[in-house]
Short mmCIF file of C-alpha atoms in Angstrom, two decimals:
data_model
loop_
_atom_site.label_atom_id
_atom_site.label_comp_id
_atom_site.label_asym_id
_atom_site.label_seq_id
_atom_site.Cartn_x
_atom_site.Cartn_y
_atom_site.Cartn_z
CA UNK A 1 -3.30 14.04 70.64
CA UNK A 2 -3.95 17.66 71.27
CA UNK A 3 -1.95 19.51 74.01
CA UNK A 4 -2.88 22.84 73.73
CA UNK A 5 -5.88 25.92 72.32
CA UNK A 6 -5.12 28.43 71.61
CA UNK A 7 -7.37 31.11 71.33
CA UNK A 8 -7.80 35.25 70.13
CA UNK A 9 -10.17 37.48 71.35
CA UNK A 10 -11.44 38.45 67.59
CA UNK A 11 -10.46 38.23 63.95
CA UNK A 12 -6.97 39.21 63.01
CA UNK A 13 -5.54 39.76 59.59
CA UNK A 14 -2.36 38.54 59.27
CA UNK A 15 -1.34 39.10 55.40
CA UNK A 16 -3.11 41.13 53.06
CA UNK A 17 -2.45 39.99 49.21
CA UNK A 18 -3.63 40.54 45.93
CA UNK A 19 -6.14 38.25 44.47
CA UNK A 20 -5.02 35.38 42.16
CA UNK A 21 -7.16 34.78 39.00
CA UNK A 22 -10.31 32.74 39.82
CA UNK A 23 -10.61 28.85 38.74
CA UNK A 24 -12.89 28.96 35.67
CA UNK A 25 -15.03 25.92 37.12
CA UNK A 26 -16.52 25.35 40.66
CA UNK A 27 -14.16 23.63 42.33
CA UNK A 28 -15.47 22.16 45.46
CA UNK A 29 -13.83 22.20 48.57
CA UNK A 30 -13.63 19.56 51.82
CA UNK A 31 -15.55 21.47 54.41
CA UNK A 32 -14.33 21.13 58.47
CA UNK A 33 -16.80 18.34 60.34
CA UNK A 34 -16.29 20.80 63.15
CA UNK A 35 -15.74 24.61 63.41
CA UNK A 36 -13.35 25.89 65.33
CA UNK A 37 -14.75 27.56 68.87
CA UNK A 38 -17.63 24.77 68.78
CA UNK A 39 -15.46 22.25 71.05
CA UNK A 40 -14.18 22.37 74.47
CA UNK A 41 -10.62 23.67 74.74
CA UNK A 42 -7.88 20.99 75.06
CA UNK A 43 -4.92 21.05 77.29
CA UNK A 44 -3.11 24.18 78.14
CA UNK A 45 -5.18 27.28 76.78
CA UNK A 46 -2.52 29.96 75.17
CA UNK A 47 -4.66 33.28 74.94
CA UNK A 48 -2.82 35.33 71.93
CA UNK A 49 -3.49 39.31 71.51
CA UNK A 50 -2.78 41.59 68.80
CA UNK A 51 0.94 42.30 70.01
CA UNK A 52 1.88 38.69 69.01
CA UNK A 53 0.22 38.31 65.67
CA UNK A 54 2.98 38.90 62.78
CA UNK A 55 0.96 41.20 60.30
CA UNK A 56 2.53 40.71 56.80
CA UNK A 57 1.33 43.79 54.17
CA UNK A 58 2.95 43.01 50.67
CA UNK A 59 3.55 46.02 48.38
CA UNK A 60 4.10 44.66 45.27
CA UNK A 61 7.00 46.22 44.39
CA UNK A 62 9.23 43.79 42.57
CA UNK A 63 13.10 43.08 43.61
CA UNK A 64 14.81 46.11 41.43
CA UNK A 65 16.48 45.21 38.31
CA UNK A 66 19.64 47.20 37.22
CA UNK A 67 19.73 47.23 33.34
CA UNK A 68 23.10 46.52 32.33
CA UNK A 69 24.09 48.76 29.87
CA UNK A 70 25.50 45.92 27.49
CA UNK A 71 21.79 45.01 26.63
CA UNK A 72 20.86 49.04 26.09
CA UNK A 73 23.78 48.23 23.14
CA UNK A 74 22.07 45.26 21.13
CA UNK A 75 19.75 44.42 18.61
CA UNK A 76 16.73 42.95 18.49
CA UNK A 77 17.67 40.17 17.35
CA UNK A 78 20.79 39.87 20.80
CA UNK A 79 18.40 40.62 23.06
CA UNK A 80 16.03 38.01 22.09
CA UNK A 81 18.58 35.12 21.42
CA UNK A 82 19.60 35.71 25.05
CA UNK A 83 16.36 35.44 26.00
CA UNK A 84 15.69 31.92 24.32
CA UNK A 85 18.22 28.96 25.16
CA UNK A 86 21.48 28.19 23.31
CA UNK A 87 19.92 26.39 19.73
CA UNK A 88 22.82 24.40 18.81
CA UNK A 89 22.03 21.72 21.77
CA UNK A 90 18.54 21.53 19.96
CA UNK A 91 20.04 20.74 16.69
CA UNK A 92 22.38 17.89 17.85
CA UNK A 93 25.44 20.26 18.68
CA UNK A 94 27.45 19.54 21.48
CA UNK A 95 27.46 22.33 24.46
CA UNK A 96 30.36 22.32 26.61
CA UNK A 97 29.39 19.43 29.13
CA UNK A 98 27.98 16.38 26.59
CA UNK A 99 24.90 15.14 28.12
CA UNK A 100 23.84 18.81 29.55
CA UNK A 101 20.40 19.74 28.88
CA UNK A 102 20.36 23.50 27.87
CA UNK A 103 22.92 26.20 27.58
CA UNK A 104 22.55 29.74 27.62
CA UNK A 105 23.50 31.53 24.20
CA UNK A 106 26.87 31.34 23.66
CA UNK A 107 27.45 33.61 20.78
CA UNK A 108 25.89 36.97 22.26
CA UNK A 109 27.63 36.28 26.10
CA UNK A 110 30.71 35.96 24.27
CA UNK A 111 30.65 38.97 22.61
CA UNK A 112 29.53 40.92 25.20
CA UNK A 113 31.97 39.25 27.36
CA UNK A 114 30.16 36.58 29.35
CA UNK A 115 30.56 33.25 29.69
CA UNK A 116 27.51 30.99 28.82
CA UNK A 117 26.11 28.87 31.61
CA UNK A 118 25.75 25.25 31.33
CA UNK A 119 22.21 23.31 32.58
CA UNK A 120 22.42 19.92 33.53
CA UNK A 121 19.08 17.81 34.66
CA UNK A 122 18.58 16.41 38.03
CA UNK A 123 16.88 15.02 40.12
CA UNK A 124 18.93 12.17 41.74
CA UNK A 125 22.31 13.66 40.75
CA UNK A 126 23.79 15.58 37.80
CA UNK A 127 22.20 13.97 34.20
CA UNK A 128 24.71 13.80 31.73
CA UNK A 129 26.47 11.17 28.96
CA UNK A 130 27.93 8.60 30.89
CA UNK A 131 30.67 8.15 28.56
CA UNK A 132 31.08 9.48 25.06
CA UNK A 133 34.23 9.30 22.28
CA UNK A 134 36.16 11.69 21.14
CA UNK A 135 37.62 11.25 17.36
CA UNK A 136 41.01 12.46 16.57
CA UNK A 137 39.67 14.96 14.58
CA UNK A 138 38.03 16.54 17.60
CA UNK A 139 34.15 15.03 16.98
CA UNK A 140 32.16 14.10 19.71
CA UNK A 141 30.24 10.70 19.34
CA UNK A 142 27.77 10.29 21.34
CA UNK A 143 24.96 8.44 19.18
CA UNK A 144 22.38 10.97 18.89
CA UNK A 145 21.73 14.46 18.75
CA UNK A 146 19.49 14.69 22.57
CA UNK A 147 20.69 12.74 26.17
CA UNK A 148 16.80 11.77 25.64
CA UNK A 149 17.16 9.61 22.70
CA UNK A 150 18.87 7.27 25.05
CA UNK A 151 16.00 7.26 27.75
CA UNK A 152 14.58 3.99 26.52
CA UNK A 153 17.26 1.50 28.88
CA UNK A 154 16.73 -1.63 26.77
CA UNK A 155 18.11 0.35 24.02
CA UNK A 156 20.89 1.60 26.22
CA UNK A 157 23.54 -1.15 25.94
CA UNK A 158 23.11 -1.68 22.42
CA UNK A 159 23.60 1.65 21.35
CA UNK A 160 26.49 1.78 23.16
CA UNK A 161 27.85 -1.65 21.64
CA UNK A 162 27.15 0.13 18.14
CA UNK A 163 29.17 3.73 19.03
CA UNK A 164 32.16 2.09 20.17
CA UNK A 165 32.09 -0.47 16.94
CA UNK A 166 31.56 2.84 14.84
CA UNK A 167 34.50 4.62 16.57
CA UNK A 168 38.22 4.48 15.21
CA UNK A 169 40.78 2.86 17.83
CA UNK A 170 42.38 5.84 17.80
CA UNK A 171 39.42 7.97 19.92
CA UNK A 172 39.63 8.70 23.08
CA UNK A 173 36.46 7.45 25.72
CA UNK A 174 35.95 9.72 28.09
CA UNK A 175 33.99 8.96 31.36
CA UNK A 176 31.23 11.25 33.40
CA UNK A 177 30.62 9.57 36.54
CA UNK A 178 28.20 11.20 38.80
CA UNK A 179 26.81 10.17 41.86
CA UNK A 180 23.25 8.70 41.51
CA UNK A 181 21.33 10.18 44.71
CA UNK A 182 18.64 8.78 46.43
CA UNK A 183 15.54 10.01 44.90
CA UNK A 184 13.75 13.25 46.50
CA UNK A 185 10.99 11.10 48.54
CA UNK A 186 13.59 8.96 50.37
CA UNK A 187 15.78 12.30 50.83
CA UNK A 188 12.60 13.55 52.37
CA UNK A 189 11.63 10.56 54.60
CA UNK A 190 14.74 10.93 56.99
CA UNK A 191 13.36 14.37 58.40
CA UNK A 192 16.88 15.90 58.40
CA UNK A 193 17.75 19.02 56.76
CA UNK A 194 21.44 18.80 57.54
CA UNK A 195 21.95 15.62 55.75
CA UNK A 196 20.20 17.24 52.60
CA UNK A 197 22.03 20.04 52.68
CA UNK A 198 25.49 17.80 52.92
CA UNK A 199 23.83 16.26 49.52
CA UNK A 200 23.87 19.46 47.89
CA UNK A 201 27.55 20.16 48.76
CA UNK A 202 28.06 17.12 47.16
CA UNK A 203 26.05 18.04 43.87
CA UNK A 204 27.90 21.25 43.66
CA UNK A 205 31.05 19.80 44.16
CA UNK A 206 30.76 17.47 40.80
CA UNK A 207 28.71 20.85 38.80
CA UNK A 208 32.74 22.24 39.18
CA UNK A 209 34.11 19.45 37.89
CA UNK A 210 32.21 18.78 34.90
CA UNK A 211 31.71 22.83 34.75
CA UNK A 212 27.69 22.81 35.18
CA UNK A 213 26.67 26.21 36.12
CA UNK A 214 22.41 25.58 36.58
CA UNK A 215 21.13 21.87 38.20
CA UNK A 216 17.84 21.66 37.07
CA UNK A 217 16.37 20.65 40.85
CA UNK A 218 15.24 20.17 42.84
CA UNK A 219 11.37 19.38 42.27
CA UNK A 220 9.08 20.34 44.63
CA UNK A 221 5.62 19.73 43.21
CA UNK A 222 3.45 18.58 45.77
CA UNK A 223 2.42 14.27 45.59
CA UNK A 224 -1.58 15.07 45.06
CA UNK A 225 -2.08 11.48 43.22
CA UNK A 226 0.02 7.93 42.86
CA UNK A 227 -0.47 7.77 39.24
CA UNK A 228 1.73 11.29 38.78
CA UNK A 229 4.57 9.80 36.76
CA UNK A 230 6.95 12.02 38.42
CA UNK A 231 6.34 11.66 42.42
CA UNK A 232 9.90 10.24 42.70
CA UNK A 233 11.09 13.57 42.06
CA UNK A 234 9.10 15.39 44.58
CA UNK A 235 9.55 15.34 48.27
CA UNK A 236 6.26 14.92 49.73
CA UNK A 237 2.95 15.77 49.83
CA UNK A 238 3.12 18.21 52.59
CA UNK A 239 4.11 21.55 52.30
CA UNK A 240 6.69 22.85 54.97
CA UNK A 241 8.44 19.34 54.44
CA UNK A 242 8.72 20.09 50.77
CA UNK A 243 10.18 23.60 51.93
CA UNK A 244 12.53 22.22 54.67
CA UNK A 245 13.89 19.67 52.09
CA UNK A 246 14.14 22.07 49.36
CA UNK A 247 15.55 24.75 51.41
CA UNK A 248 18.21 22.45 52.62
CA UNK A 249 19.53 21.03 49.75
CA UNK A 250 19.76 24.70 47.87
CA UNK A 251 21.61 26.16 50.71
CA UNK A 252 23.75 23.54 49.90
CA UNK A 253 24.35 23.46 46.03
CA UNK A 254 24.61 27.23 46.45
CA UNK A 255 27.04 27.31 49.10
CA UNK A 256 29.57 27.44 46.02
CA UNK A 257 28.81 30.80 44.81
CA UNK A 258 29.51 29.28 41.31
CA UNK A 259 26.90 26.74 41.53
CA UNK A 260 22.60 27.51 40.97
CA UNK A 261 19.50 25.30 41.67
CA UNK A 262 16.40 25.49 39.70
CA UNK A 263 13.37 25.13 41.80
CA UNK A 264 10.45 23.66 39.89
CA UNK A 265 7.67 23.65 38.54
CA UNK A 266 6.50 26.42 39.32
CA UNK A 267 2.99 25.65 39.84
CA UNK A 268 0.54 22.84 40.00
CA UNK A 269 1.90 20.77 37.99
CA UNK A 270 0.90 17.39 39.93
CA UNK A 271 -0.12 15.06 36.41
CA UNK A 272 2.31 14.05 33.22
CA UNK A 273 -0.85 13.19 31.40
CA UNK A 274 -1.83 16.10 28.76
CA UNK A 275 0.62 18.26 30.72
CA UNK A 276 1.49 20.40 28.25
CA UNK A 277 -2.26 21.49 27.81
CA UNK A 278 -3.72 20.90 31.04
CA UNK A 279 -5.51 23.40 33.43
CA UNK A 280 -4.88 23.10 37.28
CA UNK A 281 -8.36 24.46 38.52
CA UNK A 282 -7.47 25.68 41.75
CA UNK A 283 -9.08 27.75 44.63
CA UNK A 284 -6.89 30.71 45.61
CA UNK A 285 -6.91 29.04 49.54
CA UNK A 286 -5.67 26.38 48.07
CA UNK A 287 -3.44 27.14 45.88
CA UNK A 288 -1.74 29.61 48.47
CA UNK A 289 -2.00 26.68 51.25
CA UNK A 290 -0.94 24.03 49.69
CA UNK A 291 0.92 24.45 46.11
CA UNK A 292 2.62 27.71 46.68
CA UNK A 293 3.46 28.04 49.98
CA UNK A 294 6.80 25.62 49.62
CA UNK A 295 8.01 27.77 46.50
CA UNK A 296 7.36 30.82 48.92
CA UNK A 297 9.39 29.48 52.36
CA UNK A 298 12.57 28.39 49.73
CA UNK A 299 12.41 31.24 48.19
CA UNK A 300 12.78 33.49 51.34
CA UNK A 301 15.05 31.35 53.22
CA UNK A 302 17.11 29.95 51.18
CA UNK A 303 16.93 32.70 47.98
CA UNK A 304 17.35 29.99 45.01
CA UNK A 305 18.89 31.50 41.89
CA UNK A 306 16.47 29.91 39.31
CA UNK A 307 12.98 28.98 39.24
CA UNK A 308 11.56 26.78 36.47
CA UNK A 309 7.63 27.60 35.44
CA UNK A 310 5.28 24.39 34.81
CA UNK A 311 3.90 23.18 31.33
CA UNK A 312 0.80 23.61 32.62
CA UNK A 313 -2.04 26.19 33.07
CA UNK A 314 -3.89 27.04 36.25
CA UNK A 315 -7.01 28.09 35.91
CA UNK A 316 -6.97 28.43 32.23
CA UNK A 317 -3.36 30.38 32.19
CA UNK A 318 -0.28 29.11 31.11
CA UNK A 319 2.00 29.29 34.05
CA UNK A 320 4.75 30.67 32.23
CA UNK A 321 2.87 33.21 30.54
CA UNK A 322 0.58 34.44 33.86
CA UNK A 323 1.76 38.05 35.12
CA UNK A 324 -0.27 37.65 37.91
CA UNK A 325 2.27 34.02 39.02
CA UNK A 326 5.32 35.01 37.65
CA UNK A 327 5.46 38.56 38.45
CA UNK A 328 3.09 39.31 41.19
CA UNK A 329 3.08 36.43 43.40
CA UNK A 330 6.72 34.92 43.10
CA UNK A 331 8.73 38.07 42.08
CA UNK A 332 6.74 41.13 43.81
CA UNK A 333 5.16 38.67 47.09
CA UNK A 334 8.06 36.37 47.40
CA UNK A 335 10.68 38.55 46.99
CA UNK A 336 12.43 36.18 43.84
CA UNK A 337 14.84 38.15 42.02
CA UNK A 338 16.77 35.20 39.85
CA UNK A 339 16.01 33.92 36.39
CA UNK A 340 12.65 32.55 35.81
CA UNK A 341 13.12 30.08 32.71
CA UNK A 342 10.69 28.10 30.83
CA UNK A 343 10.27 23.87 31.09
CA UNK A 344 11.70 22.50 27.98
CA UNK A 345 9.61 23.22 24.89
CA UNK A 346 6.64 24.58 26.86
CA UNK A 347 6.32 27.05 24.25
CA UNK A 348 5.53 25.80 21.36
CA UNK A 349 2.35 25.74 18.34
CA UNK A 350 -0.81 25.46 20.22
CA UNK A 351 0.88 25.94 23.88
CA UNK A 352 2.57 28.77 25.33
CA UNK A 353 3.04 31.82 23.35
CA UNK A 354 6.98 33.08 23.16
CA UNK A 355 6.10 36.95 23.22
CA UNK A 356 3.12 36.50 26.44
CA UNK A 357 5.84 34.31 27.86
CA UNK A 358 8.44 37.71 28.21
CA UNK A 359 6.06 39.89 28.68
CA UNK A 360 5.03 38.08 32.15
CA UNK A 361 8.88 38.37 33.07
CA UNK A 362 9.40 34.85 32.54
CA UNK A 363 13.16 35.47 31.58
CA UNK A 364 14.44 32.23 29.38
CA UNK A 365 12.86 30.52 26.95
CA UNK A 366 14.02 26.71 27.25
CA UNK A 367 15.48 24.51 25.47
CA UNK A 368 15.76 27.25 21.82
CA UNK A 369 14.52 25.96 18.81
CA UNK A 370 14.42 28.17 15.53
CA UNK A 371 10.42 28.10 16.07
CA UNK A 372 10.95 30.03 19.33
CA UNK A 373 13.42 32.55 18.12
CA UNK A 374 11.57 32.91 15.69
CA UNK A 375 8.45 34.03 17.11
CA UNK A 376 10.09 36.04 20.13
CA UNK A 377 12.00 38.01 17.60
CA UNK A 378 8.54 38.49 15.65
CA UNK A 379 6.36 39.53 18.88
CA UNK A 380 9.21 42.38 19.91
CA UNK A 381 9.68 43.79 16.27
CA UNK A 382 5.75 44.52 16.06
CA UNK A 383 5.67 45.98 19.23
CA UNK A 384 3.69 43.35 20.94
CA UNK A 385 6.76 42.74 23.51
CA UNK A 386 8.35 46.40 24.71
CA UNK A 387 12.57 46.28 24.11
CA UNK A 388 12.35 47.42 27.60
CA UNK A 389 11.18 44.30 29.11
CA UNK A 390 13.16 42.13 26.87
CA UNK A 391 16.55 44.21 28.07
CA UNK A 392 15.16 43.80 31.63
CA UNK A 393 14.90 39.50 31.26
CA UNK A 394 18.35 39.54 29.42
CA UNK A 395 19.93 41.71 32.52
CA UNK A 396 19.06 38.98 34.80
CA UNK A 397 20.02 36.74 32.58
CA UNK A 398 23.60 38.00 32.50
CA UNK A 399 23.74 39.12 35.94
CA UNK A 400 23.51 35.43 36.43
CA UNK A 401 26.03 34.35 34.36
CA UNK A 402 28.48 37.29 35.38
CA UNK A 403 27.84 35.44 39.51
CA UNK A 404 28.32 31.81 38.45
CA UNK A 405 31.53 33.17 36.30
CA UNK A 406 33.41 35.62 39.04
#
């Protein structure tokens, strides 16, 4: 029931901002039944002059990066490693929490002396091995070389029947136990940012004891559809609940300077079907009212440390490789100054291209696989990436590493 108009004497720009690339199809949009001014006003009438509208002018001038002077010292070949996630995880190596989902290189941070974050998956808690065995000899059993071989439960039991019947009496099993949280749609459905952001305190408390630097959450992809396979993880399908929820539960996590939060996906990414190759057609109104404007409210209030980019395109971009997303709107508009990193093996043959991918400032490559390395370290010895934009992606990189390790 309306209890109030509100009403301006003329037209009043409130935020002036550079155009987004233009959906590549006519997308149609749901038109108002009624304009505004065409009814009688309701309730108390609030008359609003120019003195109370907030004007907003963005510059475009992105959050200043300070290149360290370790990256001015390496190769090529350093600068791009750091730039592409840890590759032993990828070929069944063991990072230092079992069951994590991504590590940052660990040879170059060592020898520049930094200490190599740990990633562990979300949403409804911290994701890793339950319990795993550890030989005499030092081996870690864990009966695969991914935490997603093990995604198929039915299979769950009696792999672990078979690892423990494999492993000598003498190992040692060692136990994760992490608290399984309610998922993000029930978190969102009690309305109360304190109680999210008590959940977070929580999360960070068990990152420090199983050492997990990055918690790859929370999602915050708006629920467009009930088939998307992933709604669970998302809060809601309105906006500013999305951003009160998110907000909350990253003030929390981060209230331990040691501990990060990766908001994702960064954008439209509202389908699992064909996501890797998809194109969100999207309206700029749209796409500014609706899926950006929670990433833009967390950002600014609550000033997460990581931000994940989608598999998808939008309007005929990949996310992760779009200048005018990565760098304009959430770095130069937003105000993000953290580590933008790739969704796991986004880039990849026919999908996102490694070098496009850096030069849009999209700072880790996720999860590093040889193919990746490989082609990043192609793309910036022929030029096609500038050294200077790799050493500026690697700065943040270990800027963010040196905060989670002081």
């Amino acid at each position: 029931m309306p209890v109030a108009t509100i009403v301006v004497d003329k037209e009043f720009i409130v935020e002036k901002c550079k155009p987004i690339e233009l959906a590549q199809c006519r997308v149609e949009e749901i038109a108002a039944p009624v304009r505004f001014g065409e009814e009688e006003p309701v309730g108390d009438i609030l008359h609003l002059d120019e003195n109370a509208i907030q004007f907003v002018q963005n510059n475009y001038d992105a959050p200043k990066v300070d290149i360290l002077p370790e990256t001015k010292k390496m190769n090529a070949k350093e600068l791009t490693c750091l730039c592409v996630g840890d590759p032993t995880l990828m070929s069944g190596g063991i990072p230092g929490v079992v069951g994590a989902s991504g590590q940052i290189d660990t040879k170059v941070c060592k020898k520049y002396g930094y200490h190599p974050i740990v990633m562990a998956d979300g949403p409804a808690g911290i994701r890793i091995s339950m319990k795993y065995a550890v030989e005499p000899n030092g081996k870690i059993k864990t009966g695969g070389k991914l935490p997603q071989d093990l995604v198929k439960a039915k299979k769950l039991f009696r792999f672990l029947d078979r690892l423990w019947s494999k492993t000598s009496k003498k190992a040692q099993l060692v136990y994760q136990y992490c608290t399984a949280w309610p998922s993000a749609t029930v978190q969102a459905q009690t309305f109360s940012p304190e109680l999210i952001r008590k959940i977070g305190i929580a999360v960070s408390c068990e990152m420090q004891q199983y050492k997990v630097g990055i918690w790859l959450a929370p999602g915050m992809n708006i629920q467009r559809h009930p088939l998307c396979g992933r709604n669970y993880e998302y809060y809601s399908e309105d906006p500013m609940l999305t951003a009160e929820m998110a907000s909350a539960l990253t003030l929390g996590v981060q209230s331990n300077e040691r501990c990060a939060v990766t908001i994702k996906h960064f954008c439209c990414n509202n389908q699992e079907d064909n996501r890797m190759k998809s194109s969100s057609e999207v309206n700029e109104r749209a796409l500014r009212e609706i899926y950006l404007k929670a990433f833009k409210l967390t950002v600014r209030k609550a000033k997460p440390k990581c931000v994940m980019s989608s598999y998808n395109k939008v309007n005929g971009t990949y996310v992760n490789s779009s200048y005018d997303l990565i760098t304009n709107i959430l770095r130069c508009e937003f105000g993000f100054n953290g580590v933008v990193m790739t969704d796991w093996q986004s880039v990849a043959k026919d999908q996102a291209v490694a070098g496009e991918t850096i030069c849009a400032e999209n700072d880790l490559i996720m999860a590093g696989d040889k193919f990746q390395h490989k082609e990043l370290l192609k793309a910036v010895k022929s030029g096609k990436v500038a050294k200077a934009t790799v050493q500026k992606c690697a700065s943040r990189i270990l800027n963010l590493c040196k905060k989670l390790n002081s």
